[in-house]
mmCIF file of C-alpha atoms in Angstrom:
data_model
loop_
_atom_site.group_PDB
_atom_site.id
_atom_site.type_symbol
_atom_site.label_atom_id
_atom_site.label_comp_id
_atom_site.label_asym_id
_atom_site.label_seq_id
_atom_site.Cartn_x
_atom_site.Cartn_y
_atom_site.Cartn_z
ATOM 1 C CA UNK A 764 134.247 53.818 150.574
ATOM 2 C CA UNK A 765 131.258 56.143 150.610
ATOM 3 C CA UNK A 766 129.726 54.375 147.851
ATOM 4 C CA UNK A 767 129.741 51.215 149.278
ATOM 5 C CA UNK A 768 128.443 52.775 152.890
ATOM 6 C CA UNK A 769 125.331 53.819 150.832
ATOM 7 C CA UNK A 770 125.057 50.666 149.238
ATOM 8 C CA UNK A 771 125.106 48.877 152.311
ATOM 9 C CA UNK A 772 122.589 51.144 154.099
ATOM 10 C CA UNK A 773 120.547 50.873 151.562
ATOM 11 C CA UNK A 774 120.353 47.256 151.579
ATOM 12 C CA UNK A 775 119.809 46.972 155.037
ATOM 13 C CA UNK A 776 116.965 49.413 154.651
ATOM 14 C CA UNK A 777 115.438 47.104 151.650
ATOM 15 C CA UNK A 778 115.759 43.967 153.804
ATOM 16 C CA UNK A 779 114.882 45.217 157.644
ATOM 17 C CA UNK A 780 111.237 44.158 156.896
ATOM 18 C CA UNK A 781 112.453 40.238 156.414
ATOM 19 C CA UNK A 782 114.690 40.363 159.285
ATOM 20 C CA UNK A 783 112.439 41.412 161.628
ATOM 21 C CA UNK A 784 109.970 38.382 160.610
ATOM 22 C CA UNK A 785 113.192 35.948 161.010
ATOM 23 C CA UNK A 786 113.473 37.728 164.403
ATOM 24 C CA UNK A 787 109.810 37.138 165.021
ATOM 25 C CA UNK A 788 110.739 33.642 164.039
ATOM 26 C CA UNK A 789 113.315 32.815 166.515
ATOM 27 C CA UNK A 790 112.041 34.731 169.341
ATOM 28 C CA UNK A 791 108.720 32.665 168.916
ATOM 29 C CA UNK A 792 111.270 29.315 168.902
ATOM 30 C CA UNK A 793 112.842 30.263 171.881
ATOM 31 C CA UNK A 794 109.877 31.460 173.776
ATOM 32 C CA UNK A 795 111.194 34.455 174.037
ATOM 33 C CA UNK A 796 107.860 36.696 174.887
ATOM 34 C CA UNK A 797 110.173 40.158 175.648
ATOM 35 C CA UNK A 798 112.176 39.736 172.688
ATOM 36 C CA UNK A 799 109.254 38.761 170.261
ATOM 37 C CA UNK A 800 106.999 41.924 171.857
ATOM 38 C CA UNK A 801 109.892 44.500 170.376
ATOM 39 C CA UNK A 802 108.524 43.868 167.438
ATOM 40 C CA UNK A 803 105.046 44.190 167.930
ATOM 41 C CA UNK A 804 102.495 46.690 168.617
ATOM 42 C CA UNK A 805 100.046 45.232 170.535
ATOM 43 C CA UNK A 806 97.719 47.852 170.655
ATOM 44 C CA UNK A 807 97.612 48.015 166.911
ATOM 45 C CA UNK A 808 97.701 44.410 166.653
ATOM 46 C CA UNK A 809 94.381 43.689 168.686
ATOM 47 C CA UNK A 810 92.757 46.511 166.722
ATOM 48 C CA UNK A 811 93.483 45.036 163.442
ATOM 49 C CA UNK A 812 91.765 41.636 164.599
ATOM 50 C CA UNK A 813 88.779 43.735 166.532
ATOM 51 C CA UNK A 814 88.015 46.101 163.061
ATOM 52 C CA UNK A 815 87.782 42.696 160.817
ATOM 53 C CA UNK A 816 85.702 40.780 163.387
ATOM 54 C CA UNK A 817 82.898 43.738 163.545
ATOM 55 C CA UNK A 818 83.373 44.329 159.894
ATOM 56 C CA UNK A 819 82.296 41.172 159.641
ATOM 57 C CA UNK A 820 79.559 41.153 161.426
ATOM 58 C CA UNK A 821 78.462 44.106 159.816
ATOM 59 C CA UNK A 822 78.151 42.649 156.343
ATOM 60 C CA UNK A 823 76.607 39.809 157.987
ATOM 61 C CA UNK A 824 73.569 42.060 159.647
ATOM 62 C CA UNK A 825 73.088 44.262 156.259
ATOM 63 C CA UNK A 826 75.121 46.115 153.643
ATOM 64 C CA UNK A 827 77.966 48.480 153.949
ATOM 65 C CA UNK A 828 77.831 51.649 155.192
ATOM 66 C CA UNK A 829 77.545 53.132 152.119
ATOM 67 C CA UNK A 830 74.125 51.326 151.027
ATOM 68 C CA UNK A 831 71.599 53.242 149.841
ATOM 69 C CA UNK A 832 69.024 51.468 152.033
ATOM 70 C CA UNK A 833 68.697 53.139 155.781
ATOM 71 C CA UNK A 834 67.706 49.487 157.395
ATOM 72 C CA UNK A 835 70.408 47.555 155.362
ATOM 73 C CA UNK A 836 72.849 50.618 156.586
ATOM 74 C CA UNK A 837 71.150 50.303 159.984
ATOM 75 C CA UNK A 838 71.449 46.942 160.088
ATOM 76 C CA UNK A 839 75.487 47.519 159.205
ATOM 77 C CA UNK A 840 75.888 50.010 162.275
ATOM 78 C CA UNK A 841 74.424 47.350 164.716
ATOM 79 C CA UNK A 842 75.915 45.126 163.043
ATOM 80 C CA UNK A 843 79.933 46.815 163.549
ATOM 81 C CA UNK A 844 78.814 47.760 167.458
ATOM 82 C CA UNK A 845 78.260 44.489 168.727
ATOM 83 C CA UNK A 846 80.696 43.068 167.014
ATOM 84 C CA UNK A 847 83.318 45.236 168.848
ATOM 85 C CA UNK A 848 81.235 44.571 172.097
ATOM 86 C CA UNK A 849 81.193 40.764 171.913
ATOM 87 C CA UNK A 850 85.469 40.620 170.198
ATOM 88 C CA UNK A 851 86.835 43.696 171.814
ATOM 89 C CA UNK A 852 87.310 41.770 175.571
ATOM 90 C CA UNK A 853 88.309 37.909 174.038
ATOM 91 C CA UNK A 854 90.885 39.811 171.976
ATOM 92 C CA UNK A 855 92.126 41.905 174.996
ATOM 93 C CA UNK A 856 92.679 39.035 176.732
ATOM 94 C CA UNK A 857 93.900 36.199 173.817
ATOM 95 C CA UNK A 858 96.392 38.418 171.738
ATOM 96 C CA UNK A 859 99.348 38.499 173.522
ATOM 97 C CA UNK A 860 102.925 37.167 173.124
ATOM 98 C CA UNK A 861 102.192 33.783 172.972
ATOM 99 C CA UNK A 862 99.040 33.781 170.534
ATOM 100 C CA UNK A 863 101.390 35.873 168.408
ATOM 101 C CA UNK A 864 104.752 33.366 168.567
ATOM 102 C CA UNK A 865 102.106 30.537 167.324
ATOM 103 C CA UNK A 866 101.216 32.800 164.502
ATOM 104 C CA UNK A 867 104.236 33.146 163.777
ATOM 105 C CA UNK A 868 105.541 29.789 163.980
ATOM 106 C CA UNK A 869 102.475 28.150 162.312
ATOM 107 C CA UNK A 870 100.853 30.562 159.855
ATOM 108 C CA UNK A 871 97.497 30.839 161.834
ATOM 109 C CA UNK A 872 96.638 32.741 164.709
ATOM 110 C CA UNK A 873 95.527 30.715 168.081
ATOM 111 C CA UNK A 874 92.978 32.294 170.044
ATOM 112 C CA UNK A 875 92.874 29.454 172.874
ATOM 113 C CA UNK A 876 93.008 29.520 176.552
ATOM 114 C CA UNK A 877 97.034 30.112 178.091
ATOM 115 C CA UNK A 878 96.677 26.991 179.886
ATOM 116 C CA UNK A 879 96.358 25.176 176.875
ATOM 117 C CA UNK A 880 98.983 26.545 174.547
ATOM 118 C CA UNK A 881 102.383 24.570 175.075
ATOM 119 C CA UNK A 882 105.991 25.419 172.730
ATOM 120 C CA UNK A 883 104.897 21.892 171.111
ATOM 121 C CA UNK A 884 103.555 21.893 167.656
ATOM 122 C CA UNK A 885 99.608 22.033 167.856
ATOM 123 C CA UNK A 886 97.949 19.975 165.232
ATOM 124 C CA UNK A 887 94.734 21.807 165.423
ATOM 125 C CA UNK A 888 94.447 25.885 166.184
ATOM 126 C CA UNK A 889 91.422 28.150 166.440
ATOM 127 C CA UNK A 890 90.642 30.801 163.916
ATOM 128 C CA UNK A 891 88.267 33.215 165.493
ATOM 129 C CA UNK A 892 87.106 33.485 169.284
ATOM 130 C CA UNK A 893 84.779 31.157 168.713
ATOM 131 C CA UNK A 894 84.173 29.245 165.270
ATOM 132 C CA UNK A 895 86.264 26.561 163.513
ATOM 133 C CA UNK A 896 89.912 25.351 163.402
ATOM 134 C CA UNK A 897 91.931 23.611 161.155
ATOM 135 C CA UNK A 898 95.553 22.285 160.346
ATOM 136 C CA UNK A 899 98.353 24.798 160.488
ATOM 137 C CA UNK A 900 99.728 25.165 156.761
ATOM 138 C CA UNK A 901 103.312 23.693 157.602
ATOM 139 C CA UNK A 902 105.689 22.817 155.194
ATOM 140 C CA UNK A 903 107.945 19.097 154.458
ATOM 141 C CA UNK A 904 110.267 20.475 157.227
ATOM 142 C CA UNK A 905 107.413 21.497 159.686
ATOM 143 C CA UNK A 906 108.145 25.169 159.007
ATOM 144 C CA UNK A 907 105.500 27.688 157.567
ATOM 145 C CA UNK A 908 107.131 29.402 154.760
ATOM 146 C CA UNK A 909 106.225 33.122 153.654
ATOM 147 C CA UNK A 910 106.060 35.116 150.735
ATOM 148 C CA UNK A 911 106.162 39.109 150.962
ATOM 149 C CA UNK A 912 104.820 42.096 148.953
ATOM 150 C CA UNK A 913 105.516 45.280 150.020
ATOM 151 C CA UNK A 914 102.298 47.793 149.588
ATOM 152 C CA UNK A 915 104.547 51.218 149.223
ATOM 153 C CA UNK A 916 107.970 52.363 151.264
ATOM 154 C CA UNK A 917 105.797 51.732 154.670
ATOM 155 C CA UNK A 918 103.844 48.388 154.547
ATOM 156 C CA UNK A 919 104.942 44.970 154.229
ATOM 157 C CA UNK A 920 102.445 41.685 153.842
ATOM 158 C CA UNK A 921 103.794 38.400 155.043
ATOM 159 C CA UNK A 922 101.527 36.080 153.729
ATOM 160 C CA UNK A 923 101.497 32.279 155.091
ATOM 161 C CA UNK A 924 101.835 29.807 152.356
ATOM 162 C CA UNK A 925 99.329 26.362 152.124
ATOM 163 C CA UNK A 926 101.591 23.887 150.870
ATOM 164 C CA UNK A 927 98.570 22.220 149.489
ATOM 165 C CA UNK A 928 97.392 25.094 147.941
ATOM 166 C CA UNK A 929 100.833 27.236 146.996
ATOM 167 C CA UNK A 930 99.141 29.471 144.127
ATOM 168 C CA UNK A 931 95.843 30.394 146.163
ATOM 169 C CA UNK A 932 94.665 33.842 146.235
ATOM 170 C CA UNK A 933 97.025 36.204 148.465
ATOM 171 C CA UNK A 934 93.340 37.427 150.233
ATOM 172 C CA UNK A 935 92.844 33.720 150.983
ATOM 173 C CA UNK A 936 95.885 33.482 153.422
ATOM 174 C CA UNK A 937 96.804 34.105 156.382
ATOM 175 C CA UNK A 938 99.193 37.021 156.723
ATOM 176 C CA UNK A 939 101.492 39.351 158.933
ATOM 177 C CA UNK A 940 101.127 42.628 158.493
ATOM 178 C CA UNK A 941 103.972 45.112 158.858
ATOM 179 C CA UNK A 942 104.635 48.642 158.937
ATOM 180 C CA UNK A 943 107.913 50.859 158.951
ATOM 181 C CA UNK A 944 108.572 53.746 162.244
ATOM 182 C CA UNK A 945 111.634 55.645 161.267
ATOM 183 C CA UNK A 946 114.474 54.714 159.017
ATOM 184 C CA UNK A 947 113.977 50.999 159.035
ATOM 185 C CA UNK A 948 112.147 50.107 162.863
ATOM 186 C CA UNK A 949 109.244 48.027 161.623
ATOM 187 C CA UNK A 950 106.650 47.178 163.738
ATOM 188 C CA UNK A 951 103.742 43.401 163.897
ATOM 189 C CA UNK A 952 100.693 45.908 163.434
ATOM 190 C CA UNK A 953 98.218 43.647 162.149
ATOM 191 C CA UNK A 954 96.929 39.864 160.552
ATOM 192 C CA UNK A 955 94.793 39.181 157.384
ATOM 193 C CA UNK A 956 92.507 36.746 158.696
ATOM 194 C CA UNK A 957 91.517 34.763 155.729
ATOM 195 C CA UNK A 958 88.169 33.562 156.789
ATOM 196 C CA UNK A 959 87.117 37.681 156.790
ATOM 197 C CA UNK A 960 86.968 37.529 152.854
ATOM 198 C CA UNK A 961 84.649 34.790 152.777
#
């Protein structure tokens, strides 16, 4: 009896990650925003999408931080600040529940206007505050479909699969990122935007 107690309590530890993106899943289904937000951490969440977005921008205005050239590091610094100044309020005000149930539902994250986000399947969604969209990477059934790796006892990646491109780079998708509170709470802290590593 205590054998199998451990065995079971140690399976639902192994598996709480994947249940809580099925329960992501069908909260985001049944437009269930207060269901859907126990499992997320907002604040987390929109700092995730903030730090890639001035990253970014900081490779874009000069090297990394680490350069050994002042301007190019200079030009890095700037770079990062405005970033953060220009994302930080769009992302305050896009990421909530609903951005996060398409995400969820369609393997990209929506950063659109309230008004125009509907529980119908969108055939176009927006990658960044402002750039370029493209076609959700849904599956035969209309589903997105995800494969996991879990990055130590804490962290687990939920990456989106293309099923047009199925063996593309993991750093190429679009992914949920998950971490563990307590025995097995786990928490939405984070995406992989894809179009950061290019």
């Amino acid at each position: 009896m205590m054998l199998t107690a451990i065995v079971a309590l140690a399976a639902y530890w192994y598996w709480s990650p994947f249940l809580v993106v099925r329960q992501l899943q069908l909260a985001a289904q049944n437009r269930d925003a207060e269901a859907l937000s126990e499992h997320v951490d907002f604040q987390k969440l929109r700092e995730s999408i903030k730090n890639q977005y001035s990253d970014r921008l900081a490779v874009k205005f000069g090297h990394r931080a680490d350069s050994d050239n002042e301007f190019a590091t200079l030009g890095a610094a700037l770079g990062s600040m405005i970033g953060k100044a220009v994302v930080s309020p769009i992302v305050d005000a896009f990421i909530r529940p609903d951005a996060v149930m398409q995400a969820v539902q369609y393997g990209r994250l929506a950063i659109t206007e309230p008004s125009q986000r509907s529980s119908d399947t969108p055939t176009q969604t927006t990658d960044r505050p402002s750039g370029r969209s493209g076609n959700a990477p849904k599956n035969e059934d209309g589903k997105v479909k995800w494969s996991f790796e879990r990055k130590g006892v804490d962290k687990v990646i939920a990456y989106a699969i293309d099923p047009q491109r199925p063996d593309g780079r993991d750093q190429d998708k679009f992914a949920l990122v998950l971490q563990r509170s307590g025995f097995a709470t786990w928490k939405l802290v984070g995406v992989q935007l894809p179009e950061m590593n290019k």
